[in-house]
Coordinates of C-alpha atoms and ligand atoms in Angstrom, one line a residue:
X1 CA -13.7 11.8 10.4
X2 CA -14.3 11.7 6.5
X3 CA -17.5 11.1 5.0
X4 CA -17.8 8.7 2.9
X5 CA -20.7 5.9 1.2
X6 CA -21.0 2.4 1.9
X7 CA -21.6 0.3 -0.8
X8 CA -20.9 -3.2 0.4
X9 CA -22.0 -4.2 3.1
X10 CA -24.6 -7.2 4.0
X11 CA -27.0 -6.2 6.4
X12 CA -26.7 -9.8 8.1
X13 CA -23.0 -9.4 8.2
X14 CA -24.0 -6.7 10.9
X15 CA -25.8 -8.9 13.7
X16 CA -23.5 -8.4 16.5
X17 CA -23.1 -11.3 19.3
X18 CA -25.6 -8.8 21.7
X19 CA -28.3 -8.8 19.1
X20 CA -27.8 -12.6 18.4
X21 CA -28.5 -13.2 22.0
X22 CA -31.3 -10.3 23.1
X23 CA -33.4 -12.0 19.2
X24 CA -33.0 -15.4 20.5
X25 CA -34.6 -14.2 23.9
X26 CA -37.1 -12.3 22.1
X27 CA -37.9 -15.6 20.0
X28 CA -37.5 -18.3 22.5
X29 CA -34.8 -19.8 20.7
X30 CA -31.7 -21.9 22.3
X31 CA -28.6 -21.4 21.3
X32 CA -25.5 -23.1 21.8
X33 CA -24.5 -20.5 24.0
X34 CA -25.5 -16.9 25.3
X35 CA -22.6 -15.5 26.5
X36 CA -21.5 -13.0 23.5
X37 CA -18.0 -13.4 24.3
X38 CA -17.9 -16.8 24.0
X39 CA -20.0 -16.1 20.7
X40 CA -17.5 -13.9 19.6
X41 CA -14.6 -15.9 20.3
X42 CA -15.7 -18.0 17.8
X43 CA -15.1 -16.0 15.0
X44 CA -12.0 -16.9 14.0
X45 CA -12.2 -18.1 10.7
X46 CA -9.9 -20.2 8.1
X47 CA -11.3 -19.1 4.6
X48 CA -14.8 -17.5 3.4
X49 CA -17.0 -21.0 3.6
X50 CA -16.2 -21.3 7.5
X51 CA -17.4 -17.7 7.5
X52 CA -20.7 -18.4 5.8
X53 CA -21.2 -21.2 8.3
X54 CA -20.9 -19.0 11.1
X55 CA -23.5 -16.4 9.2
X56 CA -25.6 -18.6 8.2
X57 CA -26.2 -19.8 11.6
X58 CA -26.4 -17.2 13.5
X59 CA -29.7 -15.8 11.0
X60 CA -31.7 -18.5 13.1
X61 CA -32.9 -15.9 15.4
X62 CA -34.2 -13.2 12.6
X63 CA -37.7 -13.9 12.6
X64 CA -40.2 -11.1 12.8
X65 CA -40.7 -7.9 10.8
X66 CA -39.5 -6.2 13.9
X67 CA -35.9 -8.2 14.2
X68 CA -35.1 -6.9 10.7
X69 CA -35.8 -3.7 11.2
X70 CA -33.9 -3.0 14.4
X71 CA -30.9 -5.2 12.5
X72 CA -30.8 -2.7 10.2
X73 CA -31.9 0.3 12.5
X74 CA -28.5 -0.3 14.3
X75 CA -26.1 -0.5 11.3
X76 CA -27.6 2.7 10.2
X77 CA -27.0 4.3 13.3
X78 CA -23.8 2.7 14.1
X79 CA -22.7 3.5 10.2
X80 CA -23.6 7.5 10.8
X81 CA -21.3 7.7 13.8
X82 CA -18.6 5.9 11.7
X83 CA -19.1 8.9 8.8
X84 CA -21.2 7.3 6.6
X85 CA -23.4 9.4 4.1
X86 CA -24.9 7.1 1.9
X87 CA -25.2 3.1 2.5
X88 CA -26.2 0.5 -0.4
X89 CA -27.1 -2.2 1.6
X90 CA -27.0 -6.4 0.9
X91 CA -29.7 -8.5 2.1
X92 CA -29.8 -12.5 1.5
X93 CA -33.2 -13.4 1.1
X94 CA -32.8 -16.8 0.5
X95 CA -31.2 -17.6 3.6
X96 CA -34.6 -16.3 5.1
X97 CA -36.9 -17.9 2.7
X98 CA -35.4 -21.3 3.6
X99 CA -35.8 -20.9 7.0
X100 CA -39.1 -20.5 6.5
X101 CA -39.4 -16.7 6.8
X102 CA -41.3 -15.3 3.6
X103 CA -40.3 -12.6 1.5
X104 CA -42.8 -9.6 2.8
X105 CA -41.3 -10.2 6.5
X106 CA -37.8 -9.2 4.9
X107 CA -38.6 -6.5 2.9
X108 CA -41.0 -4.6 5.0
X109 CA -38.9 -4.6 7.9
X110 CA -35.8 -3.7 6.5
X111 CA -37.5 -0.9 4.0
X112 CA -39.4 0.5 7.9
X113 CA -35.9 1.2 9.1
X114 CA -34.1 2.8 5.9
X115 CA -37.2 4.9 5.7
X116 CA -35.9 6.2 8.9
X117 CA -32.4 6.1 7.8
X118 CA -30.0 8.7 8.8
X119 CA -29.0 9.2 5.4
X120 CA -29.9 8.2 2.0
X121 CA -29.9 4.4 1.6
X122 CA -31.3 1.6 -0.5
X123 CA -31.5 -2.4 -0.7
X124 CA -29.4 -4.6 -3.4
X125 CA -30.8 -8.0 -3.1
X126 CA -28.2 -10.8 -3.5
X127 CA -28.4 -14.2 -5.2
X128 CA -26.6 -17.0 -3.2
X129 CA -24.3 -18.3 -6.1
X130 CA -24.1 -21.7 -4.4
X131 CA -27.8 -22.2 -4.4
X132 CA -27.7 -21.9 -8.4
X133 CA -29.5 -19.7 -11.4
X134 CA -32.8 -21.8 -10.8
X135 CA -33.5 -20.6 -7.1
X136 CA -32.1 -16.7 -8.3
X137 CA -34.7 -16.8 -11.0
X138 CA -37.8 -17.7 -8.7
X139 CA -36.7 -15.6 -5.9
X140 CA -36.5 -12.3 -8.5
X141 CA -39.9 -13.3 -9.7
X142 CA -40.9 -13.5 -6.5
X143 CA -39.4 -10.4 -5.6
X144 CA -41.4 -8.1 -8.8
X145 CA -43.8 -7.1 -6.4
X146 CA -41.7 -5.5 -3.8
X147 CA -39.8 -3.3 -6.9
X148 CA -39.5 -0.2 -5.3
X149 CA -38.0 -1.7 -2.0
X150 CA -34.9 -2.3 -3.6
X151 CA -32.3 -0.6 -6.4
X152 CA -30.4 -3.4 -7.5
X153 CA -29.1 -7.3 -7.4
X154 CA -26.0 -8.9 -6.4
X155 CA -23.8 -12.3 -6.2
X156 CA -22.5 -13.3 -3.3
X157 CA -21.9 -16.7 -0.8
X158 CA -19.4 -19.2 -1.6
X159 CA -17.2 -18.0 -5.1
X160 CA -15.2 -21.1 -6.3
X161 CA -16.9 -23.5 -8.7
X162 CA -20.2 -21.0 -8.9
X163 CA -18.9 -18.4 -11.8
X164 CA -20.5 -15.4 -12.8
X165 CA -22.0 -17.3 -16.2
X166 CA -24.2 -19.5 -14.2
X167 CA -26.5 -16.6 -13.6
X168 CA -26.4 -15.1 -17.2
X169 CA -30.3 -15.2 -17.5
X170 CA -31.5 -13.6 -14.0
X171 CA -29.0 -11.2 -14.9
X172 CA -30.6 -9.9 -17.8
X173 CA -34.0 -10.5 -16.1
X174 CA -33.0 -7.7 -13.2
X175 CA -31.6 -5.3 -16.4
X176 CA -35.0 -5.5 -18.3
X177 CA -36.3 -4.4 -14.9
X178 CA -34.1 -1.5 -14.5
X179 CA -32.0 -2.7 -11.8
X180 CA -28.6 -2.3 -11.3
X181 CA -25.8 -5.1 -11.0
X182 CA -23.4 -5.7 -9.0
X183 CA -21.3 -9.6 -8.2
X184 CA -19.1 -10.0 -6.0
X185 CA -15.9 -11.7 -7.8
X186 CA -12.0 -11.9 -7.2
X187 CA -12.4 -12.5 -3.6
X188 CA -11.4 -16.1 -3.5
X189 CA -12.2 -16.9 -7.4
X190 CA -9.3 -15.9 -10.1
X191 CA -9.6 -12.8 -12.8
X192 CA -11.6 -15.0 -15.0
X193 CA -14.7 -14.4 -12.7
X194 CA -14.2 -11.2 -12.7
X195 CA -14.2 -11.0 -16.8
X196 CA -17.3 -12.6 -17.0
X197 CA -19.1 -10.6 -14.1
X198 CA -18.5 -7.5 -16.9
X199 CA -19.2 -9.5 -20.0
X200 CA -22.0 -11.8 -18.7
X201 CA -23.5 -10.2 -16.0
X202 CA -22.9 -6.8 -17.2
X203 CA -22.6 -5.9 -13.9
X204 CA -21.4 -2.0 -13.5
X205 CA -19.4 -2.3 -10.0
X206 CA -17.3 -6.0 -8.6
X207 CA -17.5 -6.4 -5.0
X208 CA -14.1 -7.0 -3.5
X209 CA -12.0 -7.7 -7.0
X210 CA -8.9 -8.2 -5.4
X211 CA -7.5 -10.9 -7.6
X212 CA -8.3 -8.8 -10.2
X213 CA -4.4 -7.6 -10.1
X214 CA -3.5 -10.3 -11.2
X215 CA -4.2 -9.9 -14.8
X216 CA -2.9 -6.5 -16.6
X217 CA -5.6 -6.4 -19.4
X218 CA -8.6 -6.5 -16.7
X219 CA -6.9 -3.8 -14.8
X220 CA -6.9 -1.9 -17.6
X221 CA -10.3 -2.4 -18.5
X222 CA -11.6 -1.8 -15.2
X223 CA -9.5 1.7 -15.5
X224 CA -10.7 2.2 -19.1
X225 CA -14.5 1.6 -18.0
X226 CA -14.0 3.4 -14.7
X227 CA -15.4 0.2 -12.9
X228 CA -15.6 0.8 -9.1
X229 CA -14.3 -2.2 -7.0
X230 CA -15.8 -2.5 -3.3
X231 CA -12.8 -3.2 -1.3
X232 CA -13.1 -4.6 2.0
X233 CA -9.6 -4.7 3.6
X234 CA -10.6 -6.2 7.2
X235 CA -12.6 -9.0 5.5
X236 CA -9.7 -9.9 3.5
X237 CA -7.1 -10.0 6.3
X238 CA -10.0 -12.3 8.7
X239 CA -10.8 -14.4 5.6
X240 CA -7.3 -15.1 5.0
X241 CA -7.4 -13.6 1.0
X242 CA -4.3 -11.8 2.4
X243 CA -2.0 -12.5 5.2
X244 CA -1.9 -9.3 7.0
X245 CA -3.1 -5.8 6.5
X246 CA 0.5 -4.6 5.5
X247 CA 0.3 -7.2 2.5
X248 CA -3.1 -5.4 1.0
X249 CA -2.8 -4.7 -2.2
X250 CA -5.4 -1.7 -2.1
X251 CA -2.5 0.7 -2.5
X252 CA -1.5 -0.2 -5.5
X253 CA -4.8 -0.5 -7.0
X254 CA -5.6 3.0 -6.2
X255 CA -1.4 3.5 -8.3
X256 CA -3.2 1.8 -11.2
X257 CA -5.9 4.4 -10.8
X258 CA -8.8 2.4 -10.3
X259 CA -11.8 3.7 -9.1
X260 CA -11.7 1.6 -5.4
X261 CA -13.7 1.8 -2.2
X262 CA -13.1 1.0 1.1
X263 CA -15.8 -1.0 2.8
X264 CA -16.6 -3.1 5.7
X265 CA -18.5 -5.7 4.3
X266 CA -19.4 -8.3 7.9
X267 CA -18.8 -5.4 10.3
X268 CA -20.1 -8.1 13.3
X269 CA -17.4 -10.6 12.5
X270 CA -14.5 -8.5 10.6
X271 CA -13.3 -6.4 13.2
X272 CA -14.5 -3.5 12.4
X273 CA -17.2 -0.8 10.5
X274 CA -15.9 1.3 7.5
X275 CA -14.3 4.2 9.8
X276 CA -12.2 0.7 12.1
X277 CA -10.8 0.2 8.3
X278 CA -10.0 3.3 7.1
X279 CA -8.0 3.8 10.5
X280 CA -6.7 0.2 10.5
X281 CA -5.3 1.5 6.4
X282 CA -3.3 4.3 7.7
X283 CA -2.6 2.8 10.9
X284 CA -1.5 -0.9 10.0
X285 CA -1.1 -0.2 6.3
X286 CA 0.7 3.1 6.2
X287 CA -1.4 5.0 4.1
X288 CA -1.3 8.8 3.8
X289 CA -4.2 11.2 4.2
X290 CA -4.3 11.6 0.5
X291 CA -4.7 8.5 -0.4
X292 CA -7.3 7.9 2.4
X293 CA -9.2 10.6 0.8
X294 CA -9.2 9.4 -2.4
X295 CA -11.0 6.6 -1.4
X296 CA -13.7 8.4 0.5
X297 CA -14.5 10.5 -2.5
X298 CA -14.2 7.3 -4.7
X299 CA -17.2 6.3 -2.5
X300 CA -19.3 8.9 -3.6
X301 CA -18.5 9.0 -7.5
X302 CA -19.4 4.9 -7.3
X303 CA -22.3 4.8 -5.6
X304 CA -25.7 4.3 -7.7
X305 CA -28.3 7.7 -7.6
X306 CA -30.7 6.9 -5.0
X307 CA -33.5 9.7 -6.5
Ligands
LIG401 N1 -18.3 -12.9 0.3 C1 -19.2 -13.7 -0.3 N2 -20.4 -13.8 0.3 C2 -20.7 -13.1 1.4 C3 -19.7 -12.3 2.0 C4 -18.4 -12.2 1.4 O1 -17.5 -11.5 1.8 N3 -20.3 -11.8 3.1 C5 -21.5 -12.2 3.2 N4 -21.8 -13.1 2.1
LIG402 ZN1 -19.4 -9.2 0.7

């Protein structure tokens, strides 16, 4: 198995159906069901807001300190037997805070298990783009405190009609603080998002970036700039951005010699951890050992220091 780093990945995208159900013992809370293949089956989904539903509900029953960590405790484990040396890891704490869990239950538990971690690894904390540049503001200020728990911000949640500009100003805010940037852009949302996730946000990787193809001049820019893009080929194929696997366009973004990764992004409700998509690539997708190792290296040459 190759080793590779993980780089996008949300650590709530990783709450299997068994964890849903054995948290919502733990806490006393009903759910609609606890049978976890009748959880399961429900993850069938028609575009990335039915997903986010489906996430966003099933966070109900992470409550404690402890929950997080043995959330992330499991992806690290389960990520080490997949190959993985090095995870950069999403959390979404404002889906906590408006549930009424505060900050310092987030960080400490997740921080208690990557101190335990396997391998290297570090938090990026994630603005939800559909809750708007107001809410990303306060929750970075109310992040300062908790600095050294995590190496970077992100974009993420619903794409379309929430562009990378938006969030210009808490952008700049995480830079004067030395963190790093990533957005996630060109999932569902055209080239143009990704243009101004490099000219606005600054941001020095694009999670997923697929619909970046679709504009010559940005790929060569992200080629000039060596810009790695966080692929996640199972995510795409369950949240219908392509039809099938065979219909990726990962190949020829790695012809057009971008720096691209391969990552599992929801592991829980995509089908698979990294290793499921690197097999699923040269089983489904044809690709050749070479190219497959390209990418695992490319892992490693995109992924932020962690000393
Ligand atoms: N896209 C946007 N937001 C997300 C995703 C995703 O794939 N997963 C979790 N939050
Ligand atoms: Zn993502």
């Amino acid at each position: 198995m190759r080793r590779k780093a993980e780089l996008h990945l949300h650590i709530e995208g990783t709450l299997e159906p068994e964890l849903v159900v054995e948290l919502a013992r733990r806490n006393r809370i009903e759910l609609p069901t606890f049978d976890v293949e009748a959880i399961r089956a429900r993850y069938d989904f028609a575009n990335l807001q039915s997903f986010l539903d489906v996430y966003y509900a099933n966070m109900a029953v992470l409550r404690s300190e402890q929950d997080f960590h043995d959330l992330a405790a499991a992806y690290l484990r389960r990520a080490h037997d997949q190959g993985v040396r090095h995870a950069e890891i999403f959390f979404d704490p404002q889906a906590h805070l408006s549930r009424g869990i505060p900050l310092d239950v987030v960080f400490t538990g997740l921080s208690a298990a990557l101190k335990d971690s396997p391998m290297p690894s570090a938090l990026i904390m994630c603005f939800l783009r559909d809750r708007g540049a107001e809410e990303a503001e306060q929750v970075l200020r109310a992040a300062l405190p908790y600095r050294e728990h995590f190496i970077g911000v992100g974009l993420d949640s619903a794409e379309v009609g929430y562009p990378p500009s938006l969030f210009r100003r808490v952008f700049e805010m995480a830079a004067a603080e030395g963190l790093h940037r990533v957005a996630h852009a060109g999932e569902e949302g055209g080239p143009d998002y990704v243009w101004e996730a490099l000219d606005i946000l600054r941001a020095e990787r694009i999670d997923h970036g697929i619909r970046a193809m679709e504009d010559p001049a940005l790929v060569a820019r992200l080629r000039e700039e060596r810009i790695p893009l966080t692929v996640c080929p199972l995510s795409n194929v369950r949240l219908r951005a392509v039809p099938t696997l065979r219909d990726h366009i990962l190949p020829a973004m790695l012809d057009e010699g971008l720096l691209v990764t391969v990552n599992s992004d929801d592991p829980a409700y995509f089908g698979g951890y990294v290793e499921d998509n690197f097999v699923a690539l040269r089983d489904e997708l044809g690709m050749s050992e070479d190219q497959l190792d390209t990418l695992a290296q490319n892992s490693f040459k995109a992924a932020f220091s962690l000393g």
